[in-house]
Amino acid sequence: MERLDKILSATGRWSRREVKLLVKQGRILVDGRPAAAPEQKVDPAAMEITVDGADIGYRRFTYLMLHKPAGVLSAVEDKRQQTVLDLLPQELQRQGLSPVGRLDKDTEGLLLLTNDGDLTHRLLSPRYHVDKVYYARVDGRLEPSDCQAFAAGMTLGDGLKCMPAGLEILGPDEALVTLQEGKFHQVKRMLAARGKPVLYLKRLSMGDLQLDEDLQPGEFRHLTAEEVALLQR
Ligand code: URA
């Protein structure tokens, strides 16, 4: 059970002060009866809560899929530069969402945003072996020996040991890279270590979740219940 004002303000649509007023005006109904007070304890999973007759559509956590465009930081806030949170409407910005891992400023593609900290941890921890697949275009010619080096687990010039990774060559300078970890600039550093610096990078999937091709760069949508279940597996 949670306080009614906490539930309503977590949707990002009303502030706690507004909830107080709505309660006073009798516009919030809990299981068909006017809410008694903002502090009233309710169970949003079991009770019907409406404002002006409309269900509040409460979900404990929010899960968004964003097609991150190049030029935007994977951060919650930044004094000078635009962040992925700036791409969302105000009501979603107030929900305490964070990106699940970082994509570099110039990297595009699938970025999840959620306020479900447990899921974030599981998706990012190498222990859970969640594949992240990237499309990369490089300056150079990819060869089978690059695939072998990726599969063997590379050690980079600065001593960073990488887990075995996938490199599937699509064309002379194009490949799919599959990682189960996400160290700083990892794809770029691995390919640079092979003498083939990355020119373009886009994340296509994370676990079973694929970037929705209908989303243009900068667009987002809520995950469906099925997609959330895929990630929870
Ligand atoms: N690897 C990189 O080098 N950059 C990214 O943005 C993601 C993975």
CSV table of C-alpha atoms in Angstrom, one decimal, residues 7-200:
chain,number,residue,atom,x,y,z
A,7,ILE,CA,1.1,7.2,-6.6
A,8,LEU,CA,-0.4,10.1,-8.5
A,9,SER,CA,2.7,12.2,-8.5
A,10,ALA,CA,4.8,9.2,-9.7
A,11,THR,CA,2.8,9.3,-13.0
A,12,GLY,CA,4.4,12.7,-13.6
A,13,ARG,CA,1.0,14.1,-14.4
A,14,TRP,CA,0.2,15.8,-11.1
A,15,SER,CA,2.2,17.4,-8.4
A,16,ARG,CA,1.5,16.6,-4.7
A,17,ARG,CA,-0.1,20.0,-4.3
A,18,GLU,CA,-2.4,19.4,-7.3
A,19,VAL,CA,-3.4,16.0,-5.8
A,20,LYS,CA,-4.4,17.8,-2.6
A,21,LEU,CA,-6.7,20.1,-4.6
A,22,LEU,CA,-8.1,17.3,-6.6
A,23,VAL,CA,-9.0,15.4,-3.5
A,24,LYS,CA,-10.7,18.5,-2.0
A,25,GLN,CA,-12.7,18.9,-5.2
A,26,GLY,CA,-13.8,15.2,-5.1
A,27,ARG,CA,-12.3,14.5,-8.5
A,28,ILE,CA,-10.3,11.4,-7.4
A,29,LEU,CA,-12.2,8.2,-6.9
A,30,VAL,CA,-10.8,5.1,-5.3
A,31,ASP,CA,-12.9,2.0,-6.2
A,32,GLY,CA,-15.7,4.4,-7.0
A,33,ARG,CA,-15.6,6.4,-3.8
A,34,PRO,CA,-14.2,9.9,-3.5
A,35,ALA,CA,-10.6,9.8,-2.0
A,36,ALA,CA,-10.6,10.8,1.6
A,37,ALA,CA,-7.1,12.4,1.8
A,38,PRO,CA,-3.9,12.7,-0.1
A,39,GLU,CA,-2.3,10.5,2.6
A,40,GLN,CA,-4.9,7.7,2.0
A,41,LYS,CA,-3.2,4.4,1.6
A,42,VAL,CA,-4.1,2.6,-1.7
A,43,ASP,CA,-2.9,-0.5,-3.6
A,44,PRO,CA,-2.6,0.6,-7.2
A,45,ALA,CA,-2.4,-3.0,-8.4
A,46,ALA,CA,-5.6,-4.0,-6.8
A,47,MET,CA,-7.7,-0.8,-6.6
A,48,GLU,CA,-9.2,1.3,-9.4
A,49,ILE,CA,-8.0,4.9,-9.2
A,50,THR,CA,-9.6,7.5,-11.5
A,51,VAL,CA,-9.2,11.3,-11.9
A,52,ASP,CA,-12.2,13.0,-13.5
A,53,GLY,CA,-13.4,9.5,-14.4
A,54,ALA,CA,-10.3,8.4,-16.3
A,55,ASP,CA,-8.1,5.6,-15.1
A,56,ILE,CA,-4.7,7.0,-14.0
A,57,GLY,CA,-2.9,4.1,-15.8
A,58,TYR,CA,-0.4,3.7,-13.0
A,59,ARG,CA,2.5,1.4,-13.6
A,60,ARG,CA,5.0,0.8,-10.9
A,61,PHE,CA,7.9,1.3,-13.2
A,62,THR,CA,8.3,3.0,-16.6
A,63,TYR,CA,10.3,1.4,-19.4
A,64,LEU,CA,11.0,3.4,-22.6
A,65,MET,CA,12.8,2.5,-25.8
A,66,LEU,CA,14.6,5.5,-27.3
A,67,HIS,CA,16.2,5.6,-30.7
A,68,LYS,CA,19.1,7.7,-29.5
A,69,PRO,CA,20.3,10.1,-32.1
A,70,ALA,CA,23.9,11.1,-32.5
A,71,GLY,CA,24.9,14.4,-30.7
A,72,VAL,CA,23.0,13.7,-27.5
A,73,LEU,CA,24.5,12.6,-24.2
A,74,SER,CA,23.4,9.4,-22.4
A,75,ALA,CA,23.0,11.3,-19.1
A,76,VAL,CA,20.2,12.5,-16.9
A,77,GLU,CA,21.4,16.1,-16.9
A,78,ASP,CA,24.1,18.3,-18.2
A,79,LYS,CA,24.7,22.0,-17.9
A,80,ARG,CA,25.7,22.6,-21.5
A,81,GLN,CA,24.7,19.7,-23.7
A,82,GLN,CA,21.5,18.1,-24.6
A,83,THR,CA,20.8,14.8,-22.8
A,84,VAL,CA,18.5,11.9,-23.7
A,85,LEU,CA,16.2,13.0,-20.9
A,86,ASP,CA,15.8,16.3,-22.7
A,87,LEU,CA,14.2,14.4,-25.6
A,88,LEU,CA,11.2,13.3,-23.3
A,89,PRO,CA,8.1,15.3,-22.4
A,90,GLN,CA,8.0,16.9,-18.9
A,91,GLU,CA,5.7,14.3,-17.4
A,92,LEU,CA,8.2,11.6,-18.2
A,93,GLN,CA,11.2,13.7,-17.1
A,94,ARG,CA,9.8,13.8,-13.6
A,95,GLN,CA,9.7,10.0,-13.2
A,96,GLY,CA,13.3,9.4,-12.2
A,97,LEU,CA,14.3,7.6,-15.4
A,98,SER,CA,17.9,6.8,-16.2
A,99,PRO,CA,19.5,5.3,-19.2
A,100,VAL,CA,20.4,1.6,-19.0
A,101,GLY,CA,24.1,2.0,-19.7
A,102,ARG,CA,25.7,4.6,-21.9
A,103,LEU,CA,26.0,5.1,-25.6
A,104,ASP,CA,28.7,7.5,-26.7
A,105,LYS,CA,27.6,10.9,-27.8
A,106,ASP,CA,28.1,10.0,-31.5
A,107,THR,CA,26.6,6.5,-31.2
A,108,GLU,CA,23.0,6.0,-32.3
A,109,GLY,CA,20.4,3.3,-31.6
A,110,LEU,CA,18.6,1.4,-28.9
A,111,LEU,CA,18.7,3.0,-25.5
A,112,LEU,CA,16.4,1.9,-22.7
A,113,LEU,CA,15.3,4.3,-20.0
A,114,THR,CA,13.7,3.1,-16.8
A,115,ASN,CA,13.3,3.7,-13.1
A,116,ASP,CA,13.5,0.0,-12.4
A,117,GLY,CA,16.9,-0.2,-10.7
A,118,ASP,CA,17.0,-4.0,-10.4
A,119,LEU,CA,16.4,-4.6,-14.1
A,120,THR,CA,19.0,-2.0,-15.0
A,121,HIS,CA,21.5,-3.8,-12.8
A,122,ARG,CA,20.7,-7.2,-14.4
A,123,LEU,CA,20.9,-5.9,-17.9
A,124,LEU,CA,24.3,-4.3,-17.4
A,125,SER,CA,26.1,-6.9,-15.2
A,126,PRO,CA,28.4,-9.2,-17.3
A,127,ARG,CA,27.3,-12.0,-14.9
A,128,TYR,CA,23.9,-12.2,-16.6
A,129,HIS,CA,25.4,-12.5,-20.1
A,130,VAL,CA,23.0,-10.1,-21.8
A,131,ASP,CA,24.1,-9.7,-25.5
A,132,LYS,CA,24.3,-6.2,-26.8
A,133,VAL,CA,24.5,-6.1,-30.6
A,134,TYR,CA,26.0,-3.1,-32.5
A,135,TYR,CA,26.3,-2.4,-36.2
A,136,ALA,CA,29.7,-0.9,-36.9
A,137,ARG,CA,31.2,0.7,-40.0
A,138,VAL,CA,35.0,1.0,-39.9
A,139,ASP,CA,37.9,2.6,-41.7
A,140,GLY,CA,39.7,-0.4,-43.0
A,141,ARG,CA,39.0,-3.9,-44.3
A,142,LEU,CA,37.6,-6.5,-41.8
A,143,GLU,CA,39.1,-10.0,-42.0
A,144,PRO,CA,38.5,-13.4,-40.4
A,145,SER,CA,41.5,-12.8,-38.1
A,146,ASP,CA,39.5,-10.0,-36.5
A,147,CYS,CA,36.7,-12.4,-35.7
A,148,GLN,CA,39.2,-14.8,-34.2
A,149,ALA,CA,40.7,-12.1,-32.0
A,150,PHE,CA,37.2,-11.0,-30.8
A,151,ALA,CA,36.2,-14.6,-30.0
A,152,ALA,CA,39.4,-15.2,-28.1
A,153,GLY,CA,38.9,-12.2,-25.8
A,154,MET,CA,41.1,-9.3,-26.6
A,155,THR,CA,43.5,-7.5,-24.2
A,156,LEU,CA,43.7,-3.8,-25.2
A,157,GLY,CA,46.8,-1.7,-25.2
A,158,ASP,CA,46.0,-0.3,-21.7
A,159,GLY,CA,45.7,-3.8,-20.3
A,160,LEU,CA,41.9,-3.9,-20.4
A,161,LYS,CA,40.9,-7.5,-20.7
A,162,CYS,CA,37.7,-8.0,-22.8
A,163,MET,CA,35.4,-11.0,-22.5
A,164,PRO,CA,35.1,-13.1,-25.7
A,165,ALA,CA,32.9,-11.1,-28.2
A,166,GLY,CA,31.3,-11.7,-31.5
A,167,LEU,CA,32.3,-10.1,-34.8
A,168,GLU,CA,30.2,-11.0,-37.8
A,169,ILE,CA,31.5,-9.5,-41.0
A,170,LEU,CA,28.7,-8.1,-43.2
A,171,GLY,CA,30.8,-6.4,-45.8
A,172,PRO,CA,34.4,-5.2,-46.3
A,173,ASP,CA,34.0,-2.4,-43.7
A,174,GLU,CA,30.8,-3.4,-41.9
A,175,ALA,CA,30.1,-5.8,-39.1
A,176,LEU,CA,27.8,-6.8,-36.2
A,177,VAL,CA,29.6,-6.7,-32.9
A,178,THR,CA,28.1,-8.7,-29.9
A,179,LEU,CA,29.3,-7.8,-26.4
A,180,GLN,CA,28.2,-9.0,-23.0
A,181,GLU,CA,29.8,-6.2,-21.2
A,182,GLY,CA,29.9,-2.4,-21.7
A,183,LYS,CA,33.2,-0.9,-20.9
A,184,PHE,CA,34.0,2.7,-21.8
A,185,HIS,CA,34.2,3.0,-25.7
A,186,GLN,CA,34.5,-0.7,-25.8
A,187,VAL,CA,33.5,-1.4,-29.4
A,188,LYS,CA,35.6,1.5,-30.7
A,189,ARG,CA,38.6,0.5,-28.6
A,190,MET,CA,38.4,-3.2,-29.8
A,191,LEU,CA,38.2,-2.3,-33.4
A,192,ALA,CA,40.8,0.5,-33.1
A,193,ALA,CA,43.1,-2.2,-31.5
A,194,ARG,CA,42.7,-4.1,-34.8
A,195,GLY,CA,43.7,-1.0,-36.7
A,196,LYS,CA,40.2,-0.4,-38.0
A,197,PRO,CA,38.7,2.7,-36.3
A,198,VAL,CA,35.0,3.0,-36.1
A,199,LEU,CA,33.3,5.6,-38.3
A,200,TYR,CA,29.7,4.8,-37.4
